Structures are given as structure tokens and as C-alpha cells.
Amino acid sequence: MDRKLLDILVCPATRQPLSILESAGLDALNRAIAGGGVTRGDGSDQSESLREALVTRDRKTVYRIDDGIPVLLADDALATAQVEGFPKA
């Protein structure tokens, strides 16, 4: 992802800066998705694993990146509280 774009992106709900989700967080999230039970902000199931994602500064919310395009919709956000073992930092 382009660094200039990343520098201006913020969470649409909280206005917190976003950063690329590191591999440990992505692995934990994808394990939880594979196990079922991960839901989006709108209550729908997240059934597809993620290749890339952005995380808020407080690490409570994740936004997926589809084909290099961040999906910054609060209804599509994933709460990290539902992911057991999600790294804190």
C-alpha cells in the first residue's frame, strides 16, 4: 500500500489513524475466520480470509484491504475483541 495514502487514512468511526496489520494479527484473525464466528460491524459473517488489513491505533478494529483497496466501511469492520489471542501490540 502506498505510504502517502496510509498516512492520511483514518477509521471512519473513531478517526484513529490506521496502520497495516502485521502478520501475527492477520494470522490470528484468519484462524478465527476459519473457525467461524467472526462477524462484521453489520452482523454478517466474515467467511473469507484476509490477505491484507488495516488496524486502528487502539487495535480494536480491523478493516480489510481488497486488491490493494482499503474497505473503510464501518459496517464491514471487524472487531478484534471477537478474536481469541489477537496480539495487543
Short mmCIF file of C-alpha atoms in Angstrom, two decimals:
data_model
loop_
_atom_site.label_atom_id
_atom_site.label_comp_id
_atom_site.label_asym_id
_atom_site.label_seq_id
_atom_site.Cartn_x
_atom_site.Cartn_y
_atom_site.Cartn_z
CA MET A 1 0.00 0.00 0.00
CA ASP A 2 1.21 3.47 -0.86
CA ARG A 3 2.79 5.15 2.19
CA LYS A 4 1.27 8.56 1.35
CA LEU A 5 -2.21 7.04 1.27
CA LEU A 6 -1.62 5.19 4.52
CA ASP A 7 -0.55 8.43 6.20
CA ILE A 8 -3.96 10.05 5.57
CA LEU A 9 -6.28 7.10 6.19
CA VAL A 10 -8.30 7.09 9.41
CA CYS A 11 -11.02 4.93 10.90
CA PRO A 12 -14.38 6.31 9.71
CA ALA A 13 -15.98 5.66 13.11
CA THR A 14 -13.32 6.84 15.58
CA ARG A 15 -10.98 8.93 13.39
CA GLN A 16 -7.99 6.98 14.72
CA PRO A 17 -5.01 6.55 12.41
CA LEU A 18 -4.74 3.20 10.65
CA SER A 19 -1.69 1.04 10.08
CA ILE A 20 -1.04 -2.19 8.22
CA LEU A 21 -1.98 -5.21 10.31
CA GLU A 22 1.17 -7.23 10.95
CA SER A 23 1.41 -10.93 10.14
CA ALA A 24 0.77 -12.14 13.73
CA GLY A 25 -2.50 -10.20 13.89
CA LEU A 26 -3.51 -11.30 10.40
CA ASP A 27 -2.79 -14.94 11.27
CA ALA A 28 -4.88 -14.74 14.47
CA LEU A 29 -7.73 -13.10 12.59
CA ASN A 30 -7.66 -15.66 9.77
CA ARG A 31 -7.63 -18.56 12.24
CA ALA A 32 -10.74 -17.10 13.88
CA ILE A 33 -12.40 -16.60 10.49
CA ALA A 34 -11.63 -20.21 9.52
CA GLY A 35 -13.15 -21.37 12.81
CA GLY A 36 -16.33 -19.39 12.17
CA GLY A 37 -17.92 -16.82 14.39
CA VAL A 38 -16.20 -13.66 13.16
CA THR A 39 -18.80 -11.08 12.24
CA ARG A 40 -18.62 -7.70 10.58
CA GLY A 41 -20.00 -4.49 12.02
CA ASP A 42 -23.36 -5.11 10.35
CA GLY A 43 -23.67 -8.57 11.93
CA SER A 44 -22.93 -10.57 8.77
CA ASP A 45 -20.36 -13.37 8.88
CA GLN A 46 -16.83 -12.84 7.60
CA SER A 47 -16.22 -16.10 5.78
CA GLU A 48 -13.25 -15.24 3.56
CA SER A 49 -9.75 -15.00 4.97
CA LEU A 50 -7.88 -11.73 4.57
CA ARG A 51 -4.66 -11.18 2.63
CA GLU A 52 -4.14 -7.65 3.94
CA ALA A 53 -5.83 -5.45 6.51
CA LEU A 54 -5.60 -2.17 8.40
CA VAL A 55 -5.91 -1.84 12.16
CA THR A 56 -6.78 1.15 14.32
CA ARG A 57 -4.23 2.58 16.74
CA ASP A 58 -6.05 1.05 19.74
CA ARG A 59 -6.13 -2.33 17.89
CA LYS A 60 -9.87 -2.75 18.44
CA THR A 61 -10.98 -2.56 14.80
CA VAL A 62 -9.72 -4.10 11.56
CA TYR A 63 -10.60 -3.08 8.00
CA ARG A 64 -9.84 -5.42 5.13
CA ILE A 65 -7.92 -4.46 2.01
CA ASP A 66 -9.34 -5.96 -1.20
CA ASP A 67 -7.00 -5.99 -4.21
CA GLY A 68 -5.00 -3.11 -2.74
CA ILE A 69 -8.09 -1.02 -1.95
CA PRO A 70 -8.95 -0.35 1.72
CA VAL A 71 -12.60 -1.05 2.53
CA LEU A 72 -13.26 1.66 5.11
CA LEU A 73 -16.90 0.98 5.84
CA ALA A 74 -17.93 0.73 9.49
CA ASP A 75 -20.46 -1.96 8.53
CA ASP A 76 -17.64 -4.12 7.15
CA ALA A 77 -15.21 -3.58 10.04
CA LEU A 78 -14.11 -6.49 12.21
CA ALA A 79 -13.88 -6.09 15.99
CA THR A 80 -10.72 -7.69 17.34
CA ALA A 81 -12.45 -8.49 20.66
CA GLN A 82 -14.03 -11.50 18.93
CA VAL A 83 -10.60 -12.92 18.02
CA GLU A 84 -9.05 -15.03 20.76
CA GLY A 85 -5.34 -14.39 21.04
CA PHE A 86 -5.32 -11.23 18.93
CA PRO A 87 -1.96 -9.54 19.61
CA LYS A 88 -2.21 -6.36 21.64
CA ALA A 89 0.79 -4.67 20.00
#
